[in-house]
Amino acid sequence: MENHQHYNKRKRDESPPVPSSASQDADGGVDLSLLEAVEKSAQNGGVEVLDLRTLKKLVLAFERRLRDNLEARMKYPDQPDKFADSEVELHEEIDRLKVLAGAPELYPELVALNTVPSLVDLLGHDNADIAVDVVSLLMDLTDEDVLGDDDDNEEAVRVLVDALLENNALELLVQNLARLSEADPDEATAIYNTLSTIENLIEVKPAVAELVCERTKLLRWLIGRIKVREFDANKQYASEILAILLQNSPTNQKRLGQMNGVDAVLQAVALYKSRDPKSEDEEEMLENLFDCLCCLLMPMENKERFLKSEGVELMIIIMKQKKSAYGSSIRALDFAMTKYPPACERFVDVLGLKTAFAAFMVSKKRKKESYQEELEERLISLIASLFGGILRGSRRERLLSKFVENECEKIDRLMELYMRYSDRVKAETERLDRLQLDDLEIDEEERYNRKLEAGLYTLQLIAVILGHLWSSDHSRMRERIELLLKQNKLTKKDVRCILQEYHDNIGDLDGPEEKERAQAKIQNCAERSPSAPSTPTFHSLSPPPESFKFLCRANMSGEEEENAAELKIGEEFLKAKCLMNCEVARILDHKYDQLQQTSDDPTNQISQVFEKSMQYVKRFSRYKNPDAVRQLCVLGNLCPETVEEAIAIVPSIKSKGRMLEDEAIEKMLHDLSLIKKFE
């Protein structure tokens, strides 16, 4: 299950509340200092209206202070006291520009006045404090609060963002990170503001997510930041930005994988394998790290890196510790094992089955209900991935054995979940039907998506697992599944319908070949005959009771079982070519001789169904002369029209067997032609 978290924009820290003593005097009256501030503001001309005229005044003042500072620095490069005053004035003018955040409709004019290049250049100013001021300004100008719900504001902000990108703002923002020291509180805040600015730019223009990774070394900086052991707000924000960069970008996922990013994220996660986060913020950071890990595990090459870095082993350790990262580790394993058999094999080899099925059997609520449901869905997806990735051998047997132990309790649990999700999907289907009756149009795609949201995908995976269990040719599993289906008033047709809907709606996101491969697996899971031998025996016989297929029965209703006497034998037999009992007997005899030659103990390789089938065809074979039967079959297949053609095709018809006369051969051809015309 490959779903991702959508990151909401981080809210700006609100201003600290004003202490009550600042607003009221000891007698409970209004503090006169506030009135004095208002009076002072009025004396200075009050608050100016933000219009084009005001914008030009602000920009002109800024450009003047910037020019004065540059001239002072060039004139007195080694005398800081000579240009200190100009930098204080420049700082004040930059701070005054923040008022423009209240009038985003003026952004296009700000760009037209060619102010953006001057601001961006200041990110590389020799005085880090000036660069910090510019970062703070850019954060305010691009904040989500500026956008609001006005489409015009959104377009105006986009104009500003485009201008920033054209003037290499991304490169200078990331370069500035390298010279800021988190030991200084102001510079630590500047780092936070830089990350916030980058997030704002991505929010306005999503393409920035890949652009910033392509043009800068931001990914490398973020990796280094999350590997620091101590937790702080910047580490938390770095993990969030990293998750945002990865969540919808295969390019960034592959790029970070090539930078040893999988191992770096695993190292950051490993700090919490045996301990819980100490605060809600730290817990959020841990979730961000797992989001990064799951995004990284989407490209196939990163799954291999995960395996080499012993990621499977680490996730199992985290599961065993049952700390707060318990559910996230299951989610990461689900991503790692989806469509990647080597991870499934490693999971079995390092004894992950015991840990996974222990979690699968837990039905009590952990934390909140939504958490428990997500856990169940991830575990079901993980088990389905195991069945899809491990098709044979001892690992397959170990997986299947888990469903037999303790009186098939895991099949009981599986059916419990099947019924729960089936009821949900049924309720949603009925609700959608009622909406259609109310003349509300819902197309098929939307209808299917709503059913998926109600739990259809999990129901489909449970049906896939049941199909694998049925196809295992294990009598106890089959008996248990049949019993539980009957107890819940279900038939195999119900399960087949779920599988068929899954098969029909598999998308081609990974390409048409992958779609066909996935559909073939589902079809194989549904239609494979687990107990039939490799010969075409049962296509020609009335099938023994144990050889019925899961989906042959599923094609019938609960009351309408197969009946060979009435030709109710299932879809797969309708197009099968018929063989005579004596022909099948020859095929099985030959197969039996082969088994004897390849084993000292042939009975070990001969199933009970095989033996019963061989006894059946020999018992009811009415023809004792194999050559005569073969001659008849050849004539039936090739359809000669004259005796001469028949003898030319099958010369032995005159020299072996019954040595038929021409008249008898002609009668045989006539009878065959009548059957041919009848059919």
PDB file of C-alpha atoms in Angstrom, residues 1-5 294-295 297-298 303 328 330-339 373-385 421 452-453 455-462 502:
ATOM      1  CA  MET A   1       0.000   0.000   0.000  1.00  0.00           C
ATOM      2  CA  GLU A   2       1.664   3.024  -1.373  1.00  0.00           C
ATOM      3  CA  ASN A   3      -0.416   6.175   0.150  1.00  0.00           C
ATOM      4  CA  HIS A   4       1.394   9.385   1.344  1.00  0.00           C
ATOM      5  CA  GLN A   5       0.724  12.096   3.886  1.00  0.00           C
ATOM      6  CA  CYS A 294       8.514   5.253   2.754  1.00  0.00           C
ATOM      7  CA  CYS A 295       8.899   7.741  -0.094  1.00  0.00           C
ATOM      8  CA  LEU A 297      11.269   2.973  -0.866  1.00  0.00           C
ATOM      9  CA  MET A 298       9.125   3.585  -3.914  1.00  0.00           C
ATOM     10  CA  LYS A 303      14.516  -1.068  -2.073  1.00  0.00           C
ATOM     11  CA  SER A 328       5.553   3.213  11.297  1.00  0.00           C
ATOM     12  CA  ILE A 330       5.167  -1.912   9.718  1.00  0.00           C
ATOM     13  CA  ARG A 331       4.352   0.772   7.164  1.00  0.00           C
ATOM     14  CA  ALA A 332       7.995   0.929   6.035  1.00  0.00           C
ATOM     15  CA  LEU A 333       8.147  -2.865   5.673  1.00  0.00           C
ATOM     16  CA  ASP A 334       4.977  -2.766   3.605  1.00  0.00           C
ATOM     17  CA  PHE A 335       6.584  -0.288   1.206  1.00  0.00           C
ATOM     18  CA  ALA A 336       9.840  -2.276   1.077  1.00  0.00           C
ATOM     19  CA  MET A 337       8.179  -5.624   0.331  1.00  0.00           C
ATOM     20  CA  THR A 338       5.630  -4.432  -2.246  1.00  0.00           C
ATOM     21  CA  LYS A 339       6.625  -5.893  -5.643  1.00  0.00           C
ATOM     22  CA  GLU A 373      -7.376   0.259  11.400  1.00  0.00           C
ATOM     23  CA  GLU A 374      -4.288   1.578   9.618  1.00  0.00           C
ATOM     24  CA  LEU A 375      -2.222  -1.057  11.405  1.00  0.00           C
ATOM     25  CA  GLU A 376      -4.553  -3.835  10.261  1.00  0.00           C
ATOM     26  CA  GLU A 377      -4.532  -2.595   6.685  1.00  0.00           C
ATOM     27  CA  ARG A 378      -0.742  -2.383   6.606  1.00  0.00           C
ATOM     28  CA  LEU A 379      -0.383  -5.897   8.002  1.00  0.00           C
ATOM     29  CA  ILE A 380      -2.847  -7.285   5.461  1.00  0.00           C
ATOM     30  CA  SER A 381      -0.905  -5.567   2.680  1.00  0.00           C
ATOM     31  CA  LEU A 382       2.356  -6.930   4.081  1.00  0.00           C
ATOM     32  CA  ILE A 383       1.014 -10.515   4.197  1.00  0.00           C
ATOM     33  CA  ALA A 384      -0.352 -10.168   0.656  1.00  0.00           C
ATOM     34  CA  SER A 385       3.096  -8.979  -0.471  1.00  0.00           C
ATOM     35  CA  TYR A 421     -14.519  -4.740   5.477  1.00  0.00           C
ATOM     36  CA  LEU A 452     -11.830   2.076  -2.102  1.00  0.00           C
ATOM     37  CA  GLU A 453     -12.033   4.751   0.586  1.00  0.00           C
ATOM     38  CA  GLY A 455     -12.087  -0.312   2.563  1.00  0.00           C
ATOM     39  CA  LEU A 456     -12.455  -2.118  -0.767  1.00  0.00           C
ATOM     40  CA  TYR A 457      -8.701  -2.312  -1.393  1.00  0.00           C
ATOM     41  CA  THR A 458      -8.109  -4.043   1.940  1.00  0.00           C
ATOM     42  CA  LEU A 459     -11.011  -6.386   1.206  1.00  0.00           C
ATOM     43  CA  GLN A 460      -9.429  -7.229  -2.142  1.00  0.00           C
ATOM     44  CA  LEU A 461      -6.102  -8.048  -0.492  1.00  0.00           C
ATOM     45  CA  ILE A 462      -7.841 -10.326   2.009  1.00  0.00           C
ATOM     46  CA  TYR A 502      -9.599  -6.167  -8.320  1.00  0.00           C
TER      47      TYR A 502
END
